[in-house]
Tab-separated table of C-alpha atoms in Angstrom:
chain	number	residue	atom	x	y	z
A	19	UNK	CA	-6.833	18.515	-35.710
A	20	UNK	CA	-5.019	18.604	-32.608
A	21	UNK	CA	-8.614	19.064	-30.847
A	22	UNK	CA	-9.982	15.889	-32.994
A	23	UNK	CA	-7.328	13.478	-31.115
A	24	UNK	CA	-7.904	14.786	-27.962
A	25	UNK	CA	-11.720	13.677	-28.493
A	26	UNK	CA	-10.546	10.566	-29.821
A	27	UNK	CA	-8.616	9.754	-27.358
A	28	UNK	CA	-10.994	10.759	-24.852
A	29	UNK	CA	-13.612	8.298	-26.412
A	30	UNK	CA	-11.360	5.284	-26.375
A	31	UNK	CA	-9.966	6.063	-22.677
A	32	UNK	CA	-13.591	6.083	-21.662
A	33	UNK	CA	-14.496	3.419	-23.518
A	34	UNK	CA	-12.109	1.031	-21.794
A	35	UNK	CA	-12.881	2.297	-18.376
A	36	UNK	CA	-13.986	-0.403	-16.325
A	37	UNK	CA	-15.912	1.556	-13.132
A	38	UNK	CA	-16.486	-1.524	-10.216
A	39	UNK	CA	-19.889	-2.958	-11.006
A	40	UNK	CA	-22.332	-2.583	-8.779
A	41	UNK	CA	-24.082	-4.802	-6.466
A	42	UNK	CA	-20.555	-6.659	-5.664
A	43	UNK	CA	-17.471	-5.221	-3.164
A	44	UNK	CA	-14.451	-4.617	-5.416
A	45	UNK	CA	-11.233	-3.920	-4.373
A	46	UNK	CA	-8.051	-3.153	-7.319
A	47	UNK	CA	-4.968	-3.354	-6.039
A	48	UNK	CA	-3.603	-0.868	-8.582
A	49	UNK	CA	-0.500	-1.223	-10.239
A	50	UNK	CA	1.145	1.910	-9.591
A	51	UNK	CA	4.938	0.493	-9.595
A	52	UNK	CA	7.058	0.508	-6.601
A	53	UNK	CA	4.490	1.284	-4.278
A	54	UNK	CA	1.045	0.816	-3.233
A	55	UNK	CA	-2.961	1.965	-3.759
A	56	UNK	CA	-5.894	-0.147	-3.312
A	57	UNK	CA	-9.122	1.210	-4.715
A	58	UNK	CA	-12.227	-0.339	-2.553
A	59	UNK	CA	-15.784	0.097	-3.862
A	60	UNK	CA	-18.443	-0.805	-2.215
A	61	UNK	CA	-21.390	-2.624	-3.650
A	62	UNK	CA	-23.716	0.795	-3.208
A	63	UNK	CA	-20.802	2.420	-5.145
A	64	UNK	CA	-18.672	4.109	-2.503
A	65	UNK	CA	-15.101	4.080	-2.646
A	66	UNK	CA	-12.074	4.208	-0.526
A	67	UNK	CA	-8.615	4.578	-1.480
A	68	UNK	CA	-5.629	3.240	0.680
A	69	UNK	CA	-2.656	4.634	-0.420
A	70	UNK	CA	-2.040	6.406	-3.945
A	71	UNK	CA	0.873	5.259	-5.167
A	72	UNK	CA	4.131	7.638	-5.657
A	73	UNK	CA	3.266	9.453	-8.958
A	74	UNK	CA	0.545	11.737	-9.659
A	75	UNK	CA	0.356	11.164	-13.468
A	76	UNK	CA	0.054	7.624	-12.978
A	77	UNK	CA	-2.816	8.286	-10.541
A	78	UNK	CA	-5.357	10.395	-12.668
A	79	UNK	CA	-4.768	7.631	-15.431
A	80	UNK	CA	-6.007	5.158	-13.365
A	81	UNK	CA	-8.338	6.827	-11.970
A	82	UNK	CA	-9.935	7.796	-16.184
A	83	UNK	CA	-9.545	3.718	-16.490
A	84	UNK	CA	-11.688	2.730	-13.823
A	85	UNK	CA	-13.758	5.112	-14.233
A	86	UNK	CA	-13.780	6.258	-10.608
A	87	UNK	CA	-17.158	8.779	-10.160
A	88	UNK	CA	-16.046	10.132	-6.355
A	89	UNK	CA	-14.080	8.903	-3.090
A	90	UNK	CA	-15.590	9.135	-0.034
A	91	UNK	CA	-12.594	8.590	1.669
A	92	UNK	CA	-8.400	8.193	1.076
A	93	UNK	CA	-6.147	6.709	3.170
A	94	UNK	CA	-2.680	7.454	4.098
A	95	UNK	CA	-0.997	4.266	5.397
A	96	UNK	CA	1.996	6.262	6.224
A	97	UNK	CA	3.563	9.415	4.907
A	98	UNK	CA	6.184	7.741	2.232
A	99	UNK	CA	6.116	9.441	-0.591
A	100	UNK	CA	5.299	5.843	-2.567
A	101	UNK	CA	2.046	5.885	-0.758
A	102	UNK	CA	1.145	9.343	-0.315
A	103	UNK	CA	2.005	10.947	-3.771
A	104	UNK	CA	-0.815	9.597	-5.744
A	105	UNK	CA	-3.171	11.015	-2.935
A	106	UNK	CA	-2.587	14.533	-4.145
A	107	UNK	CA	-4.413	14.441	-7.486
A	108	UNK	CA	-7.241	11.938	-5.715
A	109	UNK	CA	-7.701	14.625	-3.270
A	110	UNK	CA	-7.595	17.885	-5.565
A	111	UNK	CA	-10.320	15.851	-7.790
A	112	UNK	CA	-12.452	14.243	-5.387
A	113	UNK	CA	-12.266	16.601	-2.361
A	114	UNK	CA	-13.084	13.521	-0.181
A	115	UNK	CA	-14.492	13.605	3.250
A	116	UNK	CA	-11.917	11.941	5.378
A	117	UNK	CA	-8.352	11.434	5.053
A	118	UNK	CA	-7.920	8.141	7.706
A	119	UNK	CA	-3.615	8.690	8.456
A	120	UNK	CA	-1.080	8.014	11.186
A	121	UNK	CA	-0.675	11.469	12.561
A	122	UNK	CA	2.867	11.377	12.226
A	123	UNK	CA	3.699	14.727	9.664
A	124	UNK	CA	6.285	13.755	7.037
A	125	UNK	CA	9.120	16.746	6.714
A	126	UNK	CA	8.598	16.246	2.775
A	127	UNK	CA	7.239	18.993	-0.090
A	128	UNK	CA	5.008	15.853	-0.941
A	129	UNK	CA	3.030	15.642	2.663
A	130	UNK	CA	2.567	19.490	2.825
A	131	UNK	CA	1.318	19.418	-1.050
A	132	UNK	CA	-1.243	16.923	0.276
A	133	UNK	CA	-2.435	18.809	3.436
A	134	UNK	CA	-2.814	21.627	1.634
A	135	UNK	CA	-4.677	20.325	-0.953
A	136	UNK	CA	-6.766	18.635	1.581
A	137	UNK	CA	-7.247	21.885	3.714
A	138	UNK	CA	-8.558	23.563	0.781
A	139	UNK	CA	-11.029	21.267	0.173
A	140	UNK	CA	-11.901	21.259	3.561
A	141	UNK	CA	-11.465	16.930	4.292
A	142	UNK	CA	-11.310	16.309	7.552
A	143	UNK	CA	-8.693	14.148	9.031
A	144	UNK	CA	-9.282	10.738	10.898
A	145	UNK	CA	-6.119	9.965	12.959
A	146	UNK	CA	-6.050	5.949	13.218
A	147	UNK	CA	-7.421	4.774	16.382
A	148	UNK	CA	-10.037	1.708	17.111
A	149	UNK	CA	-12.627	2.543	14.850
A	150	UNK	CA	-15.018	0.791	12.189
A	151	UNK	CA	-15.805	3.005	9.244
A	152	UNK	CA	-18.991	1.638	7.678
A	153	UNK	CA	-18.416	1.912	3.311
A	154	UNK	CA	-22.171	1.019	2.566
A	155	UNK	CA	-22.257	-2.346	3.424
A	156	UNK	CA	-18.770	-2.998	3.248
A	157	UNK	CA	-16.756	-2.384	7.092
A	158	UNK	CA	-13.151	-1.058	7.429
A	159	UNK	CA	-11.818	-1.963	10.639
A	160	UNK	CA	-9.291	0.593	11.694
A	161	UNK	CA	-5.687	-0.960	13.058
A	162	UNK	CA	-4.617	2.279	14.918
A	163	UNK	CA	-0.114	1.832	15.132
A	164	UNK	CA	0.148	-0.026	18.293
A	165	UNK	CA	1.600	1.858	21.177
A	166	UNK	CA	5.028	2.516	21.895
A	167	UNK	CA	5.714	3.245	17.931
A	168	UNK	CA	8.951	5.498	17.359
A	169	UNK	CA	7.536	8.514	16.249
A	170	UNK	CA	9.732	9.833	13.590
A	171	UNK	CA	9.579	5.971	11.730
A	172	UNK	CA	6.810	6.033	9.258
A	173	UNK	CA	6.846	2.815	8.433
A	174	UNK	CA	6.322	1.362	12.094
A	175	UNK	CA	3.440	3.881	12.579
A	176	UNK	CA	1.593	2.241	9.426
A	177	UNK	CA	-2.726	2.271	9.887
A	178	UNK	CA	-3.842	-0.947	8.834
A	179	UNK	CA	-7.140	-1.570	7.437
A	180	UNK	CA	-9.619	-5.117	7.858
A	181	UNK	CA	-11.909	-5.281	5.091
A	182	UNK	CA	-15.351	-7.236	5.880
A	183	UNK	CA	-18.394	-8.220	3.280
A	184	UNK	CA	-20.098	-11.271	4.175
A	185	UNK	CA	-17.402	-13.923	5.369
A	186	UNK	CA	-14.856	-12.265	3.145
A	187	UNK	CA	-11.945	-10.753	5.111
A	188	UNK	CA	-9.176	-8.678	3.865
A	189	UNK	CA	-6.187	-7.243	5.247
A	190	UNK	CA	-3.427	-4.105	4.325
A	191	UNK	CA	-0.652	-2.843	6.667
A	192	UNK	CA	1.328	-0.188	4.911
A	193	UNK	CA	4.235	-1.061	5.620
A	194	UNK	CA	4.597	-2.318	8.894
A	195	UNK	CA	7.641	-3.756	9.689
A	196	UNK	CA	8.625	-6.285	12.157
A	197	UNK	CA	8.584	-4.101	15.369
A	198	UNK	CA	5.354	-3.370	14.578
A	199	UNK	CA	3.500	-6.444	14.007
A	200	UNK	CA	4.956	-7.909	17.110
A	201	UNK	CA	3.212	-5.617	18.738
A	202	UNK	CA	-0.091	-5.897	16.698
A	203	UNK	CA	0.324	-9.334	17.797
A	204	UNK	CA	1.228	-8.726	21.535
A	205	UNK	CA	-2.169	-6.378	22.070
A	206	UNK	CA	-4.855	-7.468	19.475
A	207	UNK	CA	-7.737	-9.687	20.560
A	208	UNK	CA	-7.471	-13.097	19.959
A	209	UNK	CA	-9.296	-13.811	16.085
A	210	UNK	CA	-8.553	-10.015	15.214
A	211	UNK	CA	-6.598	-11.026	12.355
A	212	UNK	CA	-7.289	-14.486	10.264
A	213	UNK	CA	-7.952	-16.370	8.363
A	214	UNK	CA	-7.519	-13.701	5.758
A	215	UNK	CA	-8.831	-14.073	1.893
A	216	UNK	CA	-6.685	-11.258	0.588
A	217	UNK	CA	-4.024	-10.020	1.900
A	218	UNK	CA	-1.322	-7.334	0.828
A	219	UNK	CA	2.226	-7.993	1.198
A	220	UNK	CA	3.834	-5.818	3.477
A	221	UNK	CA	6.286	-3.432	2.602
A	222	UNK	CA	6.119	-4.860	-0.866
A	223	UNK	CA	7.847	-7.722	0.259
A	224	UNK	CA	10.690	-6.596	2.121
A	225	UNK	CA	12.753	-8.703	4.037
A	226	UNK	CA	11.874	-6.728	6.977
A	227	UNK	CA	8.050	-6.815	6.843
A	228	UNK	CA	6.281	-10.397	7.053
A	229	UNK	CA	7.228	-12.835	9.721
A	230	UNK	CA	6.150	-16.652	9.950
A	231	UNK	CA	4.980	-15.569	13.535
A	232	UNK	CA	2.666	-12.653	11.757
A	233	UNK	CA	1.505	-14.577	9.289
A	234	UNK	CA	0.507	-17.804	11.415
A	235	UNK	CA	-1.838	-15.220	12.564
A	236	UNK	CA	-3.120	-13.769	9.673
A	237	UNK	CA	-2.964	-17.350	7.602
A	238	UNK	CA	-3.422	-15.395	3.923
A	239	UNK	CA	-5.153	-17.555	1.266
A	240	UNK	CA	-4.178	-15.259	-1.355
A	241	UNK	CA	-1.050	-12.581	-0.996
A	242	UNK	CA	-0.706	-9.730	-3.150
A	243	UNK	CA	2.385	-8.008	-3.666
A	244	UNK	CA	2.310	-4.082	-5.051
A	245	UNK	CA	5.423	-3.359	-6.368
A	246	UNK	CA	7.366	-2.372	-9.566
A	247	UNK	CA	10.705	-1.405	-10.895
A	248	UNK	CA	13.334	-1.165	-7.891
A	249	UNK	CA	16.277	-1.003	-6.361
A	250	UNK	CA	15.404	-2.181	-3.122
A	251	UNK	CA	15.226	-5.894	-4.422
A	252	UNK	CA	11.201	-6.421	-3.385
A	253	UNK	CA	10.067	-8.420	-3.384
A	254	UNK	CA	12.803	-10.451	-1.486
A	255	UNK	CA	13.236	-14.353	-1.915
A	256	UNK	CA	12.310	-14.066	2.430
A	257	UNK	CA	9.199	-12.977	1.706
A	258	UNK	CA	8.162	-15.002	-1.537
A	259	UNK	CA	9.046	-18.213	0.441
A	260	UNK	CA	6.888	-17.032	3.688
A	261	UNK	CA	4.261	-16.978	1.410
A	262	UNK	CA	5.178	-20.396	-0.014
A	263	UNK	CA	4.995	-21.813	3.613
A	264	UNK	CA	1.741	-21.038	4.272
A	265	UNK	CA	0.579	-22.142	0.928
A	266	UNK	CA	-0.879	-18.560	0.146
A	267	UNK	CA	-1.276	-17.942	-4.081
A	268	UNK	CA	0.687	-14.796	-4.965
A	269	UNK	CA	-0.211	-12.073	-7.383
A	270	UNK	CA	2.401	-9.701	-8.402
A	271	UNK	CA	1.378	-6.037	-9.729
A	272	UNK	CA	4.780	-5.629	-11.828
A	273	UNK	CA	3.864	-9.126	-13.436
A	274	UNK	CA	0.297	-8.850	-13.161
A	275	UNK	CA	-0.657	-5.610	-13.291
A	276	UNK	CA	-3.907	-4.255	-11.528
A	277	UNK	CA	-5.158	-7.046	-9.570
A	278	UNK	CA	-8.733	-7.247	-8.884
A	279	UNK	CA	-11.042	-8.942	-6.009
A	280	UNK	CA	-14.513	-9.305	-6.473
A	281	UNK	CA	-16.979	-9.949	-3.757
A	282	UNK	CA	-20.174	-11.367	-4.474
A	283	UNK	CA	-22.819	-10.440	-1.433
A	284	UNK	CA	-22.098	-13.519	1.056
A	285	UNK	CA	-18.081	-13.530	0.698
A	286	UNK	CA	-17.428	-15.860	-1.971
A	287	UNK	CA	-14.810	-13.776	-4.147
A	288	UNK	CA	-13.028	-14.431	-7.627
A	289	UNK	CA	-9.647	-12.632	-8.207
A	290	UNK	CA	-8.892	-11.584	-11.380
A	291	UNK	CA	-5.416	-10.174	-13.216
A	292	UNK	CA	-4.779	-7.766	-16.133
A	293	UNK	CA	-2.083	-10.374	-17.323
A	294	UNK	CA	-1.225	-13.887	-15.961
A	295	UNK	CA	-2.338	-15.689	-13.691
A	296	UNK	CA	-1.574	-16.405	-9.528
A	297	UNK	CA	2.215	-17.443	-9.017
A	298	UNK	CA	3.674	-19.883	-6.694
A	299	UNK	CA	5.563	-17.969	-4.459
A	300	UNK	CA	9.494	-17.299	-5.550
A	301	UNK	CA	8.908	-18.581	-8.920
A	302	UNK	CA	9.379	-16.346	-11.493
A	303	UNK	CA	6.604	-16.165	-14.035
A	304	UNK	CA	6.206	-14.908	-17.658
A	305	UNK	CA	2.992	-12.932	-18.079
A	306	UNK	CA	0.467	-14.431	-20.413
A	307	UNK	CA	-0.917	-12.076	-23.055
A	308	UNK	CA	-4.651	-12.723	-21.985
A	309	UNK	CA	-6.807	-12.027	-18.625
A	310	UNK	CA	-7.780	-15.047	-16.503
A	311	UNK	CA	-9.752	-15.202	-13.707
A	312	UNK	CA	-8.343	-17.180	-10.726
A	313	UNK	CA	-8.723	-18.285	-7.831
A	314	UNK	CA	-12.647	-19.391	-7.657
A	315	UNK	CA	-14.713	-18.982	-4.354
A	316	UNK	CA	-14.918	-21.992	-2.924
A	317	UNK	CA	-18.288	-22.788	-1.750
A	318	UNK	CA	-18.813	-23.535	1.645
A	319	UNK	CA	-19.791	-27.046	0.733
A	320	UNK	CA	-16.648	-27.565	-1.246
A	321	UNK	CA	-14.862	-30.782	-0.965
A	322	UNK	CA	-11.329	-31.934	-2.012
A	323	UNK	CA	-10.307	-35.925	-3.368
A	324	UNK	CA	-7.110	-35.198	-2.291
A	325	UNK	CA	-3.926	-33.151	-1.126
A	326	UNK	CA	-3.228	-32.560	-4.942
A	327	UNK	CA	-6.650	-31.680	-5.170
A	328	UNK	CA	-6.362	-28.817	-2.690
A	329	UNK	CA	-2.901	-28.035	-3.547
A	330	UNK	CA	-4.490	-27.283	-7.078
A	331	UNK	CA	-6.890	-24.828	-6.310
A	332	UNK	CA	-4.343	-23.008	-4.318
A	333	UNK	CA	-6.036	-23.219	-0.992
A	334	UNK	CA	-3.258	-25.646	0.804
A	335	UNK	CA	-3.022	-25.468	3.717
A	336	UNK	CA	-6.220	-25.973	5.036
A	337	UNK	CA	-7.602	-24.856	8.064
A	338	UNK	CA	-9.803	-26.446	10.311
A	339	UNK	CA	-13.104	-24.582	9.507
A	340	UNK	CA	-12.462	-23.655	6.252
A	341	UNK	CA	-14.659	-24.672	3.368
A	342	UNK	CA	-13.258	-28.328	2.495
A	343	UNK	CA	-11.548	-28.929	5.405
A	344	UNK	CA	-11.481	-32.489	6.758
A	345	UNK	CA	-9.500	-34.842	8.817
A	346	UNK	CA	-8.705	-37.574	6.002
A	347	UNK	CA	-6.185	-34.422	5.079
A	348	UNK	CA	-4.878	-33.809	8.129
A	349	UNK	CA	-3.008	-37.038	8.949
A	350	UNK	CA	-1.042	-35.525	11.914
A	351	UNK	CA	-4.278	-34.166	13.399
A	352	UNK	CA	-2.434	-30.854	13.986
A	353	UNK	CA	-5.855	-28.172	12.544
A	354	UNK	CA	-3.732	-27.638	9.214
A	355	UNK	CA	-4.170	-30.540	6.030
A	356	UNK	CA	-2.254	-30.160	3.375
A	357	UNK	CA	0.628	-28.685	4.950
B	169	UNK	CA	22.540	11.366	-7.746
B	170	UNK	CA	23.743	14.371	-9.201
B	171	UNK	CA	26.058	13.762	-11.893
B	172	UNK	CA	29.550	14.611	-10.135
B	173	UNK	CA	30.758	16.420	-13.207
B	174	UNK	CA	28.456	18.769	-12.709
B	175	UNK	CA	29.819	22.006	-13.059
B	176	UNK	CA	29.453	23.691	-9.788
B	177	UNK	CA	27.559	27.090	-11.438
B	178	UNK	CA	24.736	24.606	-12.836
B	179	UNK	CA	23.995	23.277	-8.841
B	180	UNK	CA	21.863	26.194	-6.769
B	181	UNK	CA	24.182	27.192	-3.692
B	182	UNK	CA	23.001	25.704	-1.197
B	183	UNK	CA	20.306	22.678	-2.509
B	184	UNK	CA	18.473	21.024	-0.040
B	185	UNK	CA	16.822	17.281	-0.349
B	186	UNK	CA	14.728	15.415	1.868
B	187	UNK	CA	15.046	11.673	2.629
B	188	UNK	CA	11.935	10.313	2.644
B	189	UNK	CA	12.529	6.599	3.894
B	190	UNK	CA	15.692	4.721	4.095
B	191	UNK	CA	15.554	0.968	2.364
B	192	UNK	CA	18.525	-0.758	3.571
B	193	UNK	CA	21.956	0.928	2.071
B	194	UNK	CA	19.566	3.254	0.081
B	195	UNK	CA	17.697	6.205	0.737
B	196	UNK	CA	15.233	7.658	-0.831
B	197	UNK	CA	15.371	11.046	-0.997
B	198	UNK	CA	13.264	13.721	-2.465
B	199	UNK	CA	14.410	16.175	-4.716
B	200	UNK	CA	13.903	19.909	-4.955
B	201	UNK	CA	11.543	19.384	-7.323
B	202	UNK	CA	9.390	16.975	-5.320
B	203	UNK	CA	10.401	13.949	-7.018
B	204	UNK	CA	12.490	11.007	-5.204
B	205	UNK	CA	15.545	9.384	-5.971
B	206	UNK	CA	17.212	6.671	-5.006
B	207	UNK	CA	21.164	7.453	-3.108
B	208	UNK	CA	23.672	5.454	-1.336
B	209	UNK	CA	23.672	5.813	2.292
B	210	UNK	CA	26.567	6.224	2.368
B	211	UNK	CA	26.634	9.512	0.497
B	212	UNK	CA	24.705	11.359	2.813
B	213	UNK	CA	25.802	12.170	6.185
B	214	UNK	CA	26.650	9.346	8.893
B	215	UNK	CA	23.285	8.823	11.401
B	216	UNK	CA	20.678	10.308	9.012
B	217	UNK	CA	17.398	9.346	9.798
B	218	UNK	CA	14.046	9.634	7.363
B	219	UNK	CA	13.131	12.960	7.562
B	220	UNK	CA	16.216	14.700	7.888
B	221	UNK	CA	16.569	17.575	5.449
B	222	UNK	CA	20.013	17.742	3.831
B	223	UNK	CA	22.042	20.808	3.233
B	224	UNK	CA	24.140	20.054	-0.280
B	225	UNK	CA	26.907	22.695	-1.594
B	226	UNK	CA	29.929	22.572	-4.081
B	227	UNK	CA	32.716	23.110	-2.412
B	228	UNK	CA	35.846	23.248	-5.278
B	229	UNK	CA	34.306	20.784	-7.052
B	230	UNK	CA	33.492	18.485	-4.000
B	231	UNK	CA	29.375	18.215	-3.553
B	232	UNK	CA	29.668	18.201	0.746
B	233	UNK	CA	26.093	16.803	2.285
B	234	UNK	CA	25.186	17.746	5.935
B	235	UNK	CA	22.256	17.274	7.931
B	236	UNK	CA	20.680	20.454	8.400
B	237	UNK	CA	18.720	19.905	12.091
B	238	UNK	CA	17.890	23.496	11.994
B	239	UNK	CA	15.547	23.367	8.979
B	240	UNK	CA	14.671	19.725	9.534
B	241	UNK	CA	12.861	21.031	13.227
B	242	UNK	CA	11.467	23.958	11.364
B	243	UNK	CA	9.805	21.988	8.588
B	244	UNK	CA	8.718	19.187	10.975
B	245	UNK	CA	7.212	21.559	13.556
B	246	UNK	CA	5.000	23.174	10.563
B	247	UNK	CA	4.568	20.076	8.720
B	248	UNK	CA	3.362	18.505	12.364
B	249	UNK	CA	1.114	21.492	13.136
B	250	UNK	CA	-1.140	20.984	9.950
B	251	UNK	CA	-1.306	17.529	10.025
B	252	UNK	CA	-2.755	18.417	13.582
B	253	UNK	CA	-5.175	20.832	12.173
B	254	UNK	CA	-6.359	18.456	9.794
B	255	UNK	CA	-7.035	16.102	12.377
B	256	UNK	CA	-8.420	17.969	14.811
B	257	UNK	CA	-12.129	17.695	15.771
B	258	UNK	CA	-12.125	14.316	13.777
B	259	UNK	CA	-15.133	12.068	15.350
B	260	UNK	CA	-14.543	9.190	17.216
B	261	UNK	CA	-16.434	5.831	17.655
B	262	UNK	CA	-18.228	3.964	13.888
B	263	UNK	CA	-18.007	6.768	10.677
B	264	UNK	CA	-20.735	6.307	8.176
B	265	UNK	CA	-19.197	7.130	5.191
């Protein structure tokens, strides 16, 4: 009997997995709770995980709903045990290739459980440094911790990763604070960082992660915070209301659940949520019961009435040289309409 | 936290946790089981840092937390010198993966 719901529970769990399709780039921010993991698959089916959230269980669960076939790669933003943790089952079931990390060692049980796991399956470990690691089709553009990092701080030693299909651009920094992205901004060439489609909150919206400065550079479209249940109080009202400045939509993991980005060859990109829909930032939302996509690609031919118009579609402010850009909506002249 | 009723047979003499990362008056710290938890800072010992491995025993009913630098090298140093090994002969410029 026991045997027969075992089976039957193995045929509905892989009936509902949903593996990335092919032919498109997909990245799942995964909702693992207080933490973070992004699965990225490329459109030749190659995948990449950054960060594996802090609980193992939680990990091989998501990993039977989407139906994940191998990893060519994981990724350790930093050693925190809310990034790291999920990593251990990825590894022991996937025995990927690489393991991309800081090179800082963590003193915890949970960083030696992973090198050891990884040892044994004989991955070989990337230390961050200027590199582009080709995923098919897709590129990952290695953001090595800047110079000059404490050493014994995780979180200022975080590897940040650009993701590139087409005109699509996406960006994840751990959980860089402050310290860190001033630097990022003090040494990277010029254009390194935006406009950004996606990008993921830092530090799951701590108070002591984003920066107006850091984000003027980055200038998200769409900001996605991975985060749960915690006492921390992330994502913080700072954050939420940088994110409202720059007119980026939010999505929330503990409201939304697993958000997903899909990348059609090209770069135009739909995101999608497991419940609700993209938040203004700082506004607390009710999930809705059902899925709805959000957040269409604009086409690069795309053209707006109006400031409401924009404002609508969740793509204020506008940039000079973004699709539906144009002076009527940028009275002061200043590059940005909308504002 | 442990609960502090806790009779002092029921607590291993000494326990050690790790703190993982330190989020404003909290730190996380991971437990001898390899979970985390979530403690004041102000419970553990004045100037710990992430990393630090703390040295926890009953004393008369008192739980006493102190930063043990001995084991916290020790562990570091090994922890340090596989994360080396991984990484060593990793290959440098564009990775096909």
């Amino acid at each position: 009997m026991k045997r027969a719901l075992c089976l039957l529970a193995l045929s509905l769990g892989l009936a509902h997995a949903q593996r990335a399709p092919a032919g498109v780039l997909t990245i799942r921010f995964l909702d693992v709770g207080q933490g973070d993991a992004i699965l990225i698959t490329s459109p030749e089916g190659k995948s990449v995980l950054y960060d594996g959230g802090r609980s193992e269980s939680r990990m091989r669960e998501l990993i039977r709903q989407y139906d994940v076939p191998s990893l060519d790669l994981i990724a350790a933003s930093h050693g925190d045990a809310d990034h790291i943790t999920g990593l251990i089952p990825a590894a022991a079931l996937f025995k990927p290739r690489f393991l991309l990390n800081n090179g800082v060692a963590a003193t915890t049980q949970t960083w030696a459980k992973l090198t050891n796991i990884l040892k044994l399956a004989g991955t070989q470990g990337l230390p961050a440094r200027n590199q582009v690691l080709n995923l098919g089709s897709v590129r990952l553009t290695v953001l090595p911790p800047p110079a000059g990092m404490p050493a014994g701080d995780q979180n200022l030693n975080s590897v940040g990763l650009i993701v590139q299909y087409g005109s699509f651009r996406a960006l994840l920094t751990g959980d860089s604070e402050t310290e860190q992205t001033r630097a990022w901004l003090r040494t990277l060439p010029g254009g390194t960082l935006g406009p950004v489609d996606v990008y993921k909150s830092i530090h799951h919206g701590a108070a002591n992660g984003d920066s107006a400065a850091w984000l003027a550079a980055v200038q998200p479209r769409n900001v996605v915070v991975s985060v749960g249940p915690n006492n921390y109080g992330h994502p913080t009202s700072t954050a939420l209301n940088l994110y409202r400045k720059v007119g980026a939509a939010v999505f929330r993991t503990d409201l939304q659940g697993t958000v997903t980005v899909t990348v059609q060859p090209g770069g135009a990109y739909r995101i999608t949520t497991e419940k609700g829909a993209a938040t203004p930032a700082a506004v607390p939302v009710k999930p809705a019961p059902t899925p709805a996509p959000v957040v269409p690609a604009a086409p690069a031919n795309v053209t707006y009435p109006n400031c409401a118009a924009v404002r609508a579609a969740g793509k204020s402010p506008l940039l000079r040289g973004q699709p539906g850009y144009s002076s009527k909506l940028d009275r002061d002249g200043d590059g940005r309409a909308c504002e | 936290m442990p609960t502090e009723d806790a009779p002092d047979d029921l607590m291993p003499h000494p326990s050690f946790v790790t703190v993982d990362g330190l989020e404003g008056r909290l730190a996380r710290v991971e437990l001898p089981d390899g979970t985390t938890e979530d403690w004041p800072l102000a419970s553990l010992p004045p100037g710990v840092k992430e990393g630090d491995v703390i040295r926890l025993t009953v004393h008369g009913g008192d739980l006493e937390a102190e930063i043990d630098h001995a084991q916290t090298h020790e562990r570091l140093t090994a922890a340090q010198a596989d994360t080396d090994a991984l990484n060593a002969g990793a290959p440098t410029g564009d990775v096909d993966l």
